[in-house]
Amino acid sequence: MKVSTKNKAVLLNLRNPEQVMAVVPKHKIIPYKGQNLLAVPHALEVVKLLRNMGIDAPSPIRHYYDWSGQYDPFAAQRDTAEFLTLNNRAFVLNDLGTGKTLASLWAYDYLRSIGQATRMLVISPLSTLERVWADEIFRHFPHLTFSVLHGTKKKRVKLLDQNVDVYIINHDGVKVMQDELVKRTDIDLILVDEIAQVARNAGTERWRALKKITKDAARLWGLTGTPIPNDPTDAWAQCRLVVPENVPPYFTRFRDQVMRQCGPYKWLPRDNALDVVHRAMQPSIRFDRDDCIDLPPLMYETREIPLTTVQAKMYKDMLSKLSTEHEGEQIQAVNEAVKLMKLVQIACGTAYSLDREVVVFEPTDRLQELRDIIASSNSKTIVFVPFTATAEMVAAHLEQNGITTGLIYGAISKNKRDEVFKAFQKADDPRVIVAQPAAMSHGLTLTAASTIVWFAPVTSAETYEQANARITRPGQNHSQLIVNLQGTPAESRIYDRLKDKATTQGVLLDLIKGVK
């Protein structure tokens, strides 16, 4: 097989070309080096026909698309984008940190450029609306317009009325906007990011809202690195959404295919459960992070998580208080970092009362995001938390949710720390270490983990760099990912300084400028 990019044709050397000629009317026989080759248009629909006949022709995206953006795609991203252009309904099961977002956007951009797609709707977790999807479009696709549908119902409707290429909405926003979205028949490509989070239970309002807006979609792509986080039955509702013809119409029939009952309330996976799930979740593509040899060894992500109502009020009140202190010249360079971290404390879900007692108010969305990242990681995870009270709260929360966790901070004895570190490196449990970064930012090798999550930032660039180095050491067999969680301007500015290896001096004063 050869591709003539000049003529936009695929040249085939076939024993029985008549089969292809019968389904591709526009063809031509071309003599080439003593052989007769069959030339067919190198077009998307023709390639789909060839693949259905067992001929592995490449998607036109590989030859005629100018990959938009600041850098060339990795091999896995090219393969994923190609796969999506050839499958109207499909799953992308690539591992965390393999570039699923960009690959999907490249596929859409190509389809749009050849008139095969018009507008795209991205349905994603709240934390990735701005910091992942919107940022990637802004950085790599300057010719595309987008709108983030977030806020009140009235605001979302107004944003949806904008004439843009890509609309981005959070999972729960679909319930609010389902009637308006159904009317938008010009949105012909829908992508559900982290589909296993939102669509593994067909009995929820979110699933029913998704079904309503996706059932007639020309293209529907589901993205997740962990398709069955709990049981093989998790696949059924996702398949009913994306490829309903692949699974029985009733959950119980699928459950009986993948699970066996061992008692009145106990079900265990059948030996062939994964094979059944694999067949059901087709077409699909999967790349592990470790298999992507051209990926950079260390990648960074930022996730934006909104504060709870209580946190938002406390943050606003604290910022106003600090502004007053600044006007009274009570904030100096020597104590600015301490004052700044009061804002970060609130974002973490802890604060001190007037009696210096710790008040804990769980940051539910941030904790949920943390659990999702841990579930998506293909190895163990380290969670860095700046404050002792928050570290204790996070560790307790993870344990309550069935995630074995080791806790490290200043008051933990050396012997206990050594036990945790040894078990983390050598045994199955704990799956997670929650730690104050200063308590383990130097010297340690913790290569059993390949993912680090910063629950909130620290103010020291050296501590940030050294803590991250716990997993980027000899003996590391995985690509590494650092995820920064943030939900406030204070955290965002601190992370920016940390990435630039700069001090955080002046961050607080910048924040309180103009605060009344």
C-alpha positions as semicolon CSV with decimal commas, in nm:
position;residue;x (nm);y (nm);z (nm)
1;M;0,000;0,000;0,000
2;K;0,121;0,348;-0,086
3;V;-0,021;0,694;-0,029
4;S;0,013;0,958;-0,299
5;T;-0,025;1,285;-0,112
6;K;0,006;1,479;-0,438
7;N;-0,301;1,306;-0,581
8;K;-0,467;1,238;-0,242
9;A;-0,497;0,872;-0,334
10;V;-0,430;0,533;-0,175
11;L;-0,257;0,285;-0,406
12;L;-0,347;-0,079;-0,335
13;N;-0,183;-0,396;-0,462
14;L;-0,466;-0,649;-0,428
15;R;-0,524;-1,002;-0,555
16;N;-0,896;-0,934;-0,590
17;P;-0,939;-0,561;-0,646
18;E;-1,296;-0,619;-0,768
19;Q;-1,421;-0,628;-0,407
20;V;-1,294;-0,278;-0,343
21;M;-1,398;-0,153;-0,686
22;A;-1,754;-0,265;-0,611
23;V;-1,784;-0,040;-0,305
24;V;-1,563;0,250;-0,419
25;P;-1,704;0,365;-0,753
26;K;-1,440;0,635;-0,796
27;H;-1,129;0,427;-0,866
28;K;-0,858;0,386;-1,125
29;I;-0,616;0,112;-1,233
30;I;-0,258;0,243;-1,252
31;P;0,041;0,047;-1,397
32;Y;0,336;0,065;-1,156
33;K;0,664;-0,127;-1,192
34;G;0,504;-0,411;-1,384
35;Q;0,200;-0,432;-1,156
36;N;-0,151;-0,295;-1,175
37;L;-0,233;-0,092;-0,865
38;L;-0,581;0,013;-0,765
39;A;-0,600;0,384;-0,686
40;V;-0,886;0,506;-0,466
41;P;-0,945;0,849;-0,312
42;H;-0,766;0,902;0,017
43;A;-1,079;1,029;0,187
44;L;-1,219;0,956;0,531
45;E;-1,525;0,759;0,416
46;V;-1,316;0,552;0,173
47;V;-1,066;0,466;0,448
48;K;-1,354;0,353;0,671
49;L;-1,476;0,122;0,394
50;L;-1,126;-0,018;0,341
51;R;-1,082;-0,085;0,713
52;N;-1,416;-0,264;0,725
53;M;-1,275;-0,492;0,454
54;G;-0,961;-0,561;0,657
55;I;-0,734;-0,319;0,469
56;D;-0,543;-0,107;0,722
57;A;-0,539;0,220;0,532
58;P;-0,422;0,528;0,726
59;S;-0,661;0,809;0,814
60;P;-0,613;1,121;0,598
61;I;-0,533;1,316;0,915
62;R;-0,184;1,162;0,910
63;H;-0,102;1,306;0,569
64;Y;-0,298;1,627;0,517
65;Y;-0,352;1,785;0,859
66;D;-0,122;2,060;0,983
67;W;-0,113;1,967;1,351
68;S;-0,212;2,293;1,518
69;G;-0,027;2,410;1,826
70;Q;0,305;2,479;1,988
71;Y;0,460;2,134;1,946
72;D;0,437;1,813;1,750
73;P;0,206;1,541;1,880
74;F;0,345;1,231;2,046
75;A;0,298;0,899;1,868
76;A;0,012;0,799;2,100
77;Q;-0,163;1,128;2,030
78;R;-0,135;1,080;1,653
79;D;-0,274;0,728;1,683
80;T;-0,556;0,845;1,910
81;A;-0,652;1,136;1,685
82;E;-0,647;0,903;1,383
83;F;-0,865;0,652;1,567
84;L;-1,122;0,917;1,656
85;T;-1,150;1,047;1,301
86;L;-1,240;0,695;1,189
87;N;-1,495;0,616;1,461
88;N;-1,808;0,821;1,515
89;R;-1,876;0,658;1,851
90;A;-1,582;0,534;2,051
91;F;-1,396;0,514;2,381
92;V;-1,050;0,657;2,449
93;L;-0,912;0,463;2,747
94;N;-0,563;0,612;2,750
95;D;-0,384;0,644;3,081
96;L;-0,369;0,959;3,291
97;G;-0,118;1,205;3,146
98;T;-0,099;1,067;2,790
99;G;-0,245;1,373;2,617
100;K;-0,605;1,260;2,554
101;T;-0,730;1,618;2,558
102;L;-0,508;1,745;2,277
103;A;-0,554;1,429;2,070
104;S;-0,931;1,475;2,085
105;L;-0,908;1,842;1,992
106;W;-0,679;1,762;1,698
107;A;-0,932;1,505;1,575
108;Y;-1,216;1,758;1,599
109;D;-1,010;2,032;1,435
110;Y;-0,930;1,804;1,142
111;L;-1,291;1,689;1,100
112;R;-1,401;2,051;1,112
113;S;-1,143;2,149;0,850
114;I;-1,281;1,896;0,600
115;G;-1,645;1,975;0,672
116;Q;-1,716;1,654;0,867
117;A;-1,790;1,831;1,197
118;T;-1,934;2,169;1,285
119;R;-1,945;2,237;1,658
120;M;-1,817;2,038;1,953
121;L;-1,958;2,003;2,304
122;V;-1,711;1,898;2,574
123;I;-1,868;1,764;2,895
124;S;-1,599;1,741;3,162
125;P;-1,539;1,757;3,538
126;L;-1,570;2,105;3,685
127;S;-1,200;2,111;3,770
128;T;-1,094;2,077;3,406
129;L;-1,324;2,327;3,233
130;E;-1,081;2,618;3,237
131;R;-0,744;2,474;3,338
132;V;-0,746;2,183;3,092
133;W;-0,993;2,219;2,805
134;A;-1,011;2,598;2,773
135;D;-0,636;2,634;2,826
136;E;-0,550;2,375;2,560
137;I;-0,777;2,538;2,302
138;F;-0,637;2,883;2,381
139;R;-0,274;2,767;2,359
140;H;-0,289;2,536;2,058
141;F;-0,588;2,637;1,845
142;P;-0,588;3,016;1,801
143;H;-0,832;2,984;1,510
144;L;-1,096;2,812;1,726
145;T;-1,343;2,996;1,947
146;F;-1,484;2,850;2,267
147;S;-1,723;2,925;2,551
148;V;-1,721;2,779;2,904
149;L;-2,084;2,725;3,006
150;H;-2,060;2,781;3,380
151;G;-2,255;2,995;3,624
152;T;-2,625;3,056;3,674
153;K;-2,880;2,904;3,436
154;K;-2,935;3,250;3,284
155;K;-2,563;3,298;3,230
156;R;-2,519;2,951;3,079
157;V;-2,802;3,011;2,832
158;K;-2,646;3,340;2,727
159;L;-2,306;3,172;2,680
160;L;-2,463;2,892;2,477
161;D;-2,615;3,153;2,246
162;Q;-2,265;3,265;2,148
163;N;-2,156;3,153;1,802
164;V;-1,841;2,954;1,886
165;D;-1,673;2,631;1,776
166;V;-1,643;2,452;2,111
167;Y;-1,876;2,465;2,412
168;I;-1,739;2,335;2,743
169;I;-1,972;2,239;3,028
170;N;-1,936;2,045;3,354
171;H;-2,103;1,711;3,420
172;D;-2,376;1,852;3,643
173;G;-2,432;2,146;3,409
174;V;-2,583;1,906;3,157
175;K;-2,884;1,853;3,386
176;V;-2,942;2,228;3,400
177;M;-2,901;2,281;3,025
178;Q;-3,036;1,959;2,873
179;D;-3,338;2,116;2,701
180;E;-3,131;2,397;2,550
181;L;-2,857;2,156;2,437
182;V;-3,101;1,918;2,269
183;K;-3,219;2,204;2,048
184;R;-2,864;2,272;1,927
185;T;-2,860;2,030;1,636
186;D;-2,558;2,214;1,495
187;I;-2,350;2,059;1,776
188;D;-2,262;1,737;1,597
189;L;-1,969;1,613;1,807
190;I;-2,006;1,546;2,179
191;L;-1,716;1,441;2,401
192;V;-1,772;1,315;2,756
193;D;-1,449;1,347;2,954
194;E;-1,404;1,114;3,252
195;I;-1,711;0,925;3,137
196;A;-1,668;0,658;3,405
197;Q;-1,721;0,925;3,672
198;V;-2,047;1,052;3,533
199;A;-2,202;0,766;3,337
200;R;-2,145;0,434;3,510
201;N;-2,488;0,434;3,677
202;A;-2,787;0,460;3,445
203;G;-3,019;0,532;3,735
204;T;-2,887;0,883;3,801
205;E;-3,025;1,214;3,676
206;R;-2,686;1,294;3,524
207;W;-2,691;0,977;3,312
208;R;-3,046;1,040;3,195
209;A;-2,957;1,399;3,101
210;L;-2,651;1,276;2,910
211;K;-2,859;1,016;2,729
212;K;-3,112;1,280;2,627
213;I;-2,855;1,505;2,461
214;T;-2,630;1,232;2,313
215;K;-2,871;0,972;2,176
216;D;-2,892;1,139;1,835
217;A;-2,538;1,279;1,825
218;A;-2,353;1,218;1,498
219;R;-2,033;1,165;1,696
220;L;-1,992;1,071;2,062
221;W;-1,655;1,005;2,223
222;G;-1,611;0,886;2,583
223;L;-1,276;0,946;2,757
224;T;-1,155;0,772;3,072
225;G;-0,836;0,609;3,196
226;T;-1,028;0,389;3,442
227;P;-1,339;0,250;3,269
228;I;-1,433;0,006;3,547
229;P;-1,312;0,166;3,873
230;N;-1,526;-0,058;4,096
231;D;-1,670;-0,359;3,914
232;P;-1,702;-0,491;3,558
233;T;-2,066;-0,383;3,569
234;D;-1,947;-0,020;3,559
235;A;-1,909;-0,062;3,183
236;W;-2,277;-0,126;3,112
237;A;-2,417;0,227;3,155
238;Q;-2,122;0,379;2,968
239;C;-2,182;0,145;2,676
240;R;-2,557;0,214;2,680
241;L;-2,462;0,577;2,629
242;V;-2,192;0,544;2,362
243;V;-2,246;0,207;2,189
244;P;-2,584;0,077;2,311
245;E;-2,591;-0,199;2,049
246;N;-2,292;-0,366;2,219
247;V;-2,465;-0,454;2,547
248;P;-2,802;-0,596;2,655
249;P;-3,076;-0,338;2,713
250;Y;-3,113;-0,441;3,077
251;F;-2,847;-0,411;3,347
252;T;-2,928;-0,746;3,509
253;R;-2,851;-0,936;3,188
254;F;-2,511;-0,770;3,159
255;R;-2,445;-0,824;3,530
256;D;-2,511;-1,195;3,487
257;Q;-2,259;-1,203;3,200
258;V;-1,975;-1,053;3,407
259;M;-2,060;-1,140;3,769
260;R;-2,160;-1,450;3,963
261;Q;-2,365;-1,448;4,281
262;C;-2,192;-1,601;4,583
263;G;-2,456;-1,525;4,843
264;P;-2,765;-1,314;4,904
265;Y;-2,572;-0,987;4,873
266;K;-2,233;-1,088;4,735
267;W;-2,128;-1,081;4,371
268;L;-1,783;-1,157;4,230
269;P;-1,645;-1,106;3,877
270;R;-1,652;-1,405;3,645
271;D;-1,321;-1,529;3,505
272;N;-1,405;-1,389;3,161
273;A;-1,547;-1,059;3,289
274;L;-1,270;-0,841;3,145
275;D;-1,304;-1,008;2,805
276;V;-1,677;-0,933;2,805
277;V;-1,612;-0,571;2,903
278;H;-1,344;-0,538;2,635
279;R;-1,583;-0,659;2,366
280;A;-1,856;-0,428;2,492
281;M;-1,638;-0,116;2,498
282;Q;-1,559;-0,122;2,127
283;P;-1,437;0,057;1,932
284;S;-1,175;0,174;2,180
285;I;-0,809;0,267;2,202
286;R;-0,575;0,239;2,499
287;F;-0,220;0,359;2,569
288;D;-0,048;0,321;2,907
289;R;0,167;0,614;3,013
290;D;0,469;0,385;3,037
291;D;0,422;0,264;2,679
292;C;0,445;0,619;2,543
293;I;0,824;0,633;2,516
294;D;0,823;0,976;2,351
295;L;0,630;1,140;2,634
296;P;0,837;1,373;2,853
297;P;0,946;1,192;3,171
298;L;0,779;1,451;3,395
299;M;0,455;1,636;3,325
300;Y;0,256;1,894;3,519
301;E;-0,120;1,948;3,530
302;T;-0,333;2,207;3,708
303;R;-0,687;2,129;3,823
304;E;-0,925;2,410;3,920
305;I;-1,167;2,314;4,199
306;P;-1,424;2,567;4,325
307;L;-1,449;2,642;4,695
308;T;-1,756;2,542;4,891
309;T;-1,996;2,823;4,984
310;V;-1,853;2,830;5,338
311;Q;-1,495;2,842;5,212
312;A;-1,572;3,117;4,960
313;K;-1,721;3,338;5,232
314;M;-1,430;3,274;5,468
315;Y;-1,179;3,345;5,189
316;K;-1,349;3,674;5,103
317;D;-1,368;3,777;5,469
318;M;-1,002;3,690;5,528
319;L;-0,889;3,881;5,220
320;S;-1,084;4,185;5,339
321;K;-0,928;4,154;5,686
322;L;-0,578;4,130;5,540
323;S;-0,649;4,435;5,325
324;T;-0,736;4,631;5,638
325;E;-0,418;4,511;5,808
326;H;-0,219;4,624;5,504
327;E;-0,371;4,971;5,524
328;G;-0,272;4,979;5,891
329;E;0,082;4,876;5,791
330;Q;0,057;4,554;5,992
331;I;0,173;4,340;5,698
332;Q;0,546;4,355;5,636
333;A;0,773;4,146;5,415
334;V;0,878;3,944;5,718
335;N;0,525;3,820;5,791
336;E;0,364;3,833;5,447
337;A;0,412;3,460;5,378
338;V;0,243;3,368;5,707
339;K;-0,052;3,593;5,624
340;L;-0,072;3,456;5,270
341;M;-0,096;3,100;5,394
342;K;-0,407;3,192;5,594
343;L;-0,584;3,214;5,259
344;V;-0,439;2,879;5,150
345;Q;-0,552;2,725;5,480
346;I;-0,911;2,818;5,401
347;A;-0,879;2,670;5,051
348;C;-0,756;2,347;5,214
349;G;-1,059;2,321;5,441
350;T;-0,902;2,411;5,775
351;A;-0,890;2,728;5,982
352;Y;-0,815;2,837;6,336
353;S;-1,078;2,975;6,572
354;L;-1,013;3,270;6,803
355;D;-0,917;3,013;7,068
356;R;-0,654;2,868;6,828
357;E;-0,855;2,549;6,786
358;V;-0,864;2,386;6,445
359;V;-1,195;2,413;6,263
360;V;-1,232;2,161;5,979
361;F;-1,487;2,206;5,700
362;E;-1,432;1,942;5,434
363;P;-1,358;2,081;5,086
364;T;-1,580;1,818;4,924
365;D;-1,501;1,891;4,558
366;R;-1,127;1,898;4,621
367;L;-1,140;1,568;4,805
368;Q;-1,346;1,413;4,525
369;E;-1,093;1,535;4,268
370;L;-0,813;1,383;4,475
371;R;-0,989;1,046;4,487
372;D;-1,044;1,056;4,111
373;I;-0,675;1,123;4,045
374;I;-0,569;0,842;4,278
375;A;-0,809;0,603;4,102
376;S;-0,670;0,703;3,762
377;S;-0,303;0,656;3,853
378;N;-0,135;0,337;3,733
379;S;0,087;0,330;4,041
380;K;0,093;0,465;4,394
381;T;0,033;0,832;4,477
382;I;0,189;1,090;4,709
383;V;-0,031;1,375;4,831
384;F;0,147;1,682;4,966
385;V;-0,049;1,901;5,207
386;P;0,096;2,218;5,366
387;F;-0,077;2,192;5,705
388;T;-0,091;1,924;5,974
389;A;-0,465;1,955;6,040
390;T;-0,540;1,931;5,669
391;A;-0,308;1,631;5,626
392;E;-0,492;1,449;5,906
393;M;-0,828;1,536;5,751
394;V;-0,722;1,420;5,403
395;A;-0,571;1,094;5,531
396;A;-0,883;1,016;5,734
397;H;-1,105;1,089;5,434
398;L;-0,908;0,856;5,207
399;E;-0,913;0,575;5,464
400;Q;-1,290;0,618;5,504
401;N;-1,319;0,569;5,129
402;G;-1,123;0,245;5,130
403;I;-0,786;0,387;5,019
404;T;-0,499;0,264;5,237
405;T;-0,300;0,568;5,346
406;G;0,021;0,646;5,533
407;L;0,044;0,980;5,713
408;I;0,369;1,176;5,750
409;Y;0,422;1,507;5,930
410;G;0,653;1,657;6,188
411;A;0,511;1,485;6,496
412;I;0,530;1,134;6,345
413;S;0,824;0,945;6,495
414;K;1,120;0,837;6,285
415;N;1,044;0,470;6,340
416;K;0,686;0,513;6,226
417;R;0,796;0,712;5,921
418;D;1,046;0,443;5,827
419;E;0,774;0,178;5,852
420;V;0,546;0,380;5,623
421;F;0,821;0,446;5,367
422;K;0,931;0,081;5,360
423;A;0,577;-0,050;5,318
424;F;0,504;0,210;5,050
425;Q;0,805;0,100;4,846
426;K;0,791;-0,275;4,906
427;A;0,432;-0,380;4,986
428;D;0,091;-0,341;4,826
429;D;-0,028;-0,108;5,103
430;P;-0,042;0,179;5,166
431;R;-0,151;0,296;4,822
432;V;-0,110;0,661;4,920
433;I;0,115;0,872;5,141
434;V;-0,030;1,200;5,267
435;A;0,253;1,420;5,389
436;Q;0,361;1,764;5,485
437;P;0,626;1,831;5,219
438;A;0,888;1,963;5,460
439;A;0,876;1,627;5,644
440;M;0,988;1,430;5,337
441;S;1,127;1,672;5,079
442;H;1,491;1,561;5,091
443;G;1,681;1,237;5,040
444;L;1,397;0,987;5,016
445;T;1,338;0,759;4,720
446;L;0,969;0,681;4,674
447;T;0,959;0,551;4,319
448;A;0,664;0,321;4,393
449;A;0,468;0,637;4,316
450;S;0,458;0,803;3,977
451;T;0,191;1,060;4,062
452;I;0,217;1,349;4,306
453;V;-0,083;1,562;4,398
454;W;-0,037;1,898;4,565
455;F;-0,354;1,946;4,769
456;A;-0,244;2,308;4,801
457;P;0,084;2,492;4,740
458;V;0,372;2,570;4,972
459;T;0,559;2,902;4,959
460;S;0,910;2,759;4,922
461;A;1,027;2,687;4,567
462;E;1,305;2,467;4,705
463;T;1,060;2,256;4,908
464;Y;0,830;2,222;4,606
465;E;1,115;2,112;4,381
466;Q;1,270;1,875;4,633
467;A;0,936;1,716;4,725
468;N;0,862;1,648;4,359
469;A;1,205;1,487;4,327
470;R;1,095;1,200;4,556
471;I;0,957;1,019;4,250
472;T;1,200;1,141;3,981
473;R;1,490;0,925;4,095
474;P;1,685;0,618;3,979
475;G;1,458;0,315;4,000
476;Q;1,156;0,497;3,862
477;N;0,995;0,278;3,594
478;H;0,701;0,502;3,507
479;S;0,646;0,841;3,349
480;Q;0,571;1,089;3,626
481;L;0,285;1,333;3,673
482;I;0,258;1,628;3,913
483;V;-0,098;1,758;3,964
484;N;-0,150;2,098;4,129
485;L;-0,494;2,152;4,284
486;Q;-0,614;2,510;4,318
487;G;-0,936;2,700;4,372
488;T;-0,830;3,054;4,458
489;P;-0,627;3,338;4,307
490;A;-0,383;3,302;4,597
491;E;-0,301;2,941;4,511
492;S;-0,279;3,014;4,139
493;R;-0,024;3,291;4,192
494;I;0,181;3,083;4,434
495;Y;0,201;2,793;4,187
496;D;0,311;3,035;3,914
497;R;0,596;3,153;4,135
498;L;0,691;2,797;4,228
499;K;0,712;2,692;3,863
500;D;0,941;2,987;3,795
501;K;1,147;2,902;4,106
502;A;1,074;3,250;4,235
503;T;0,988;3,369;4,586
504;T;0,627;3,433;4,680
505;Q;0,709;3,776;4,819
506;G;0,458;4,031;4,697
507;V;0,185;3,779;4,612
508;L;-0,038;3,882;4,903
509;L;0,008;4,251;4,838
510;D;-0,090;4,195;4,476
511;L;-0,403;4,011;4,587
512;I;-0,526;4,279;4,826
513;K;-0,475;4,570;4,592
514;G;-0,812;4,724;4,532
515;V;-0,989;4,520;4,801
516;K;-1,225;4,752;4,989
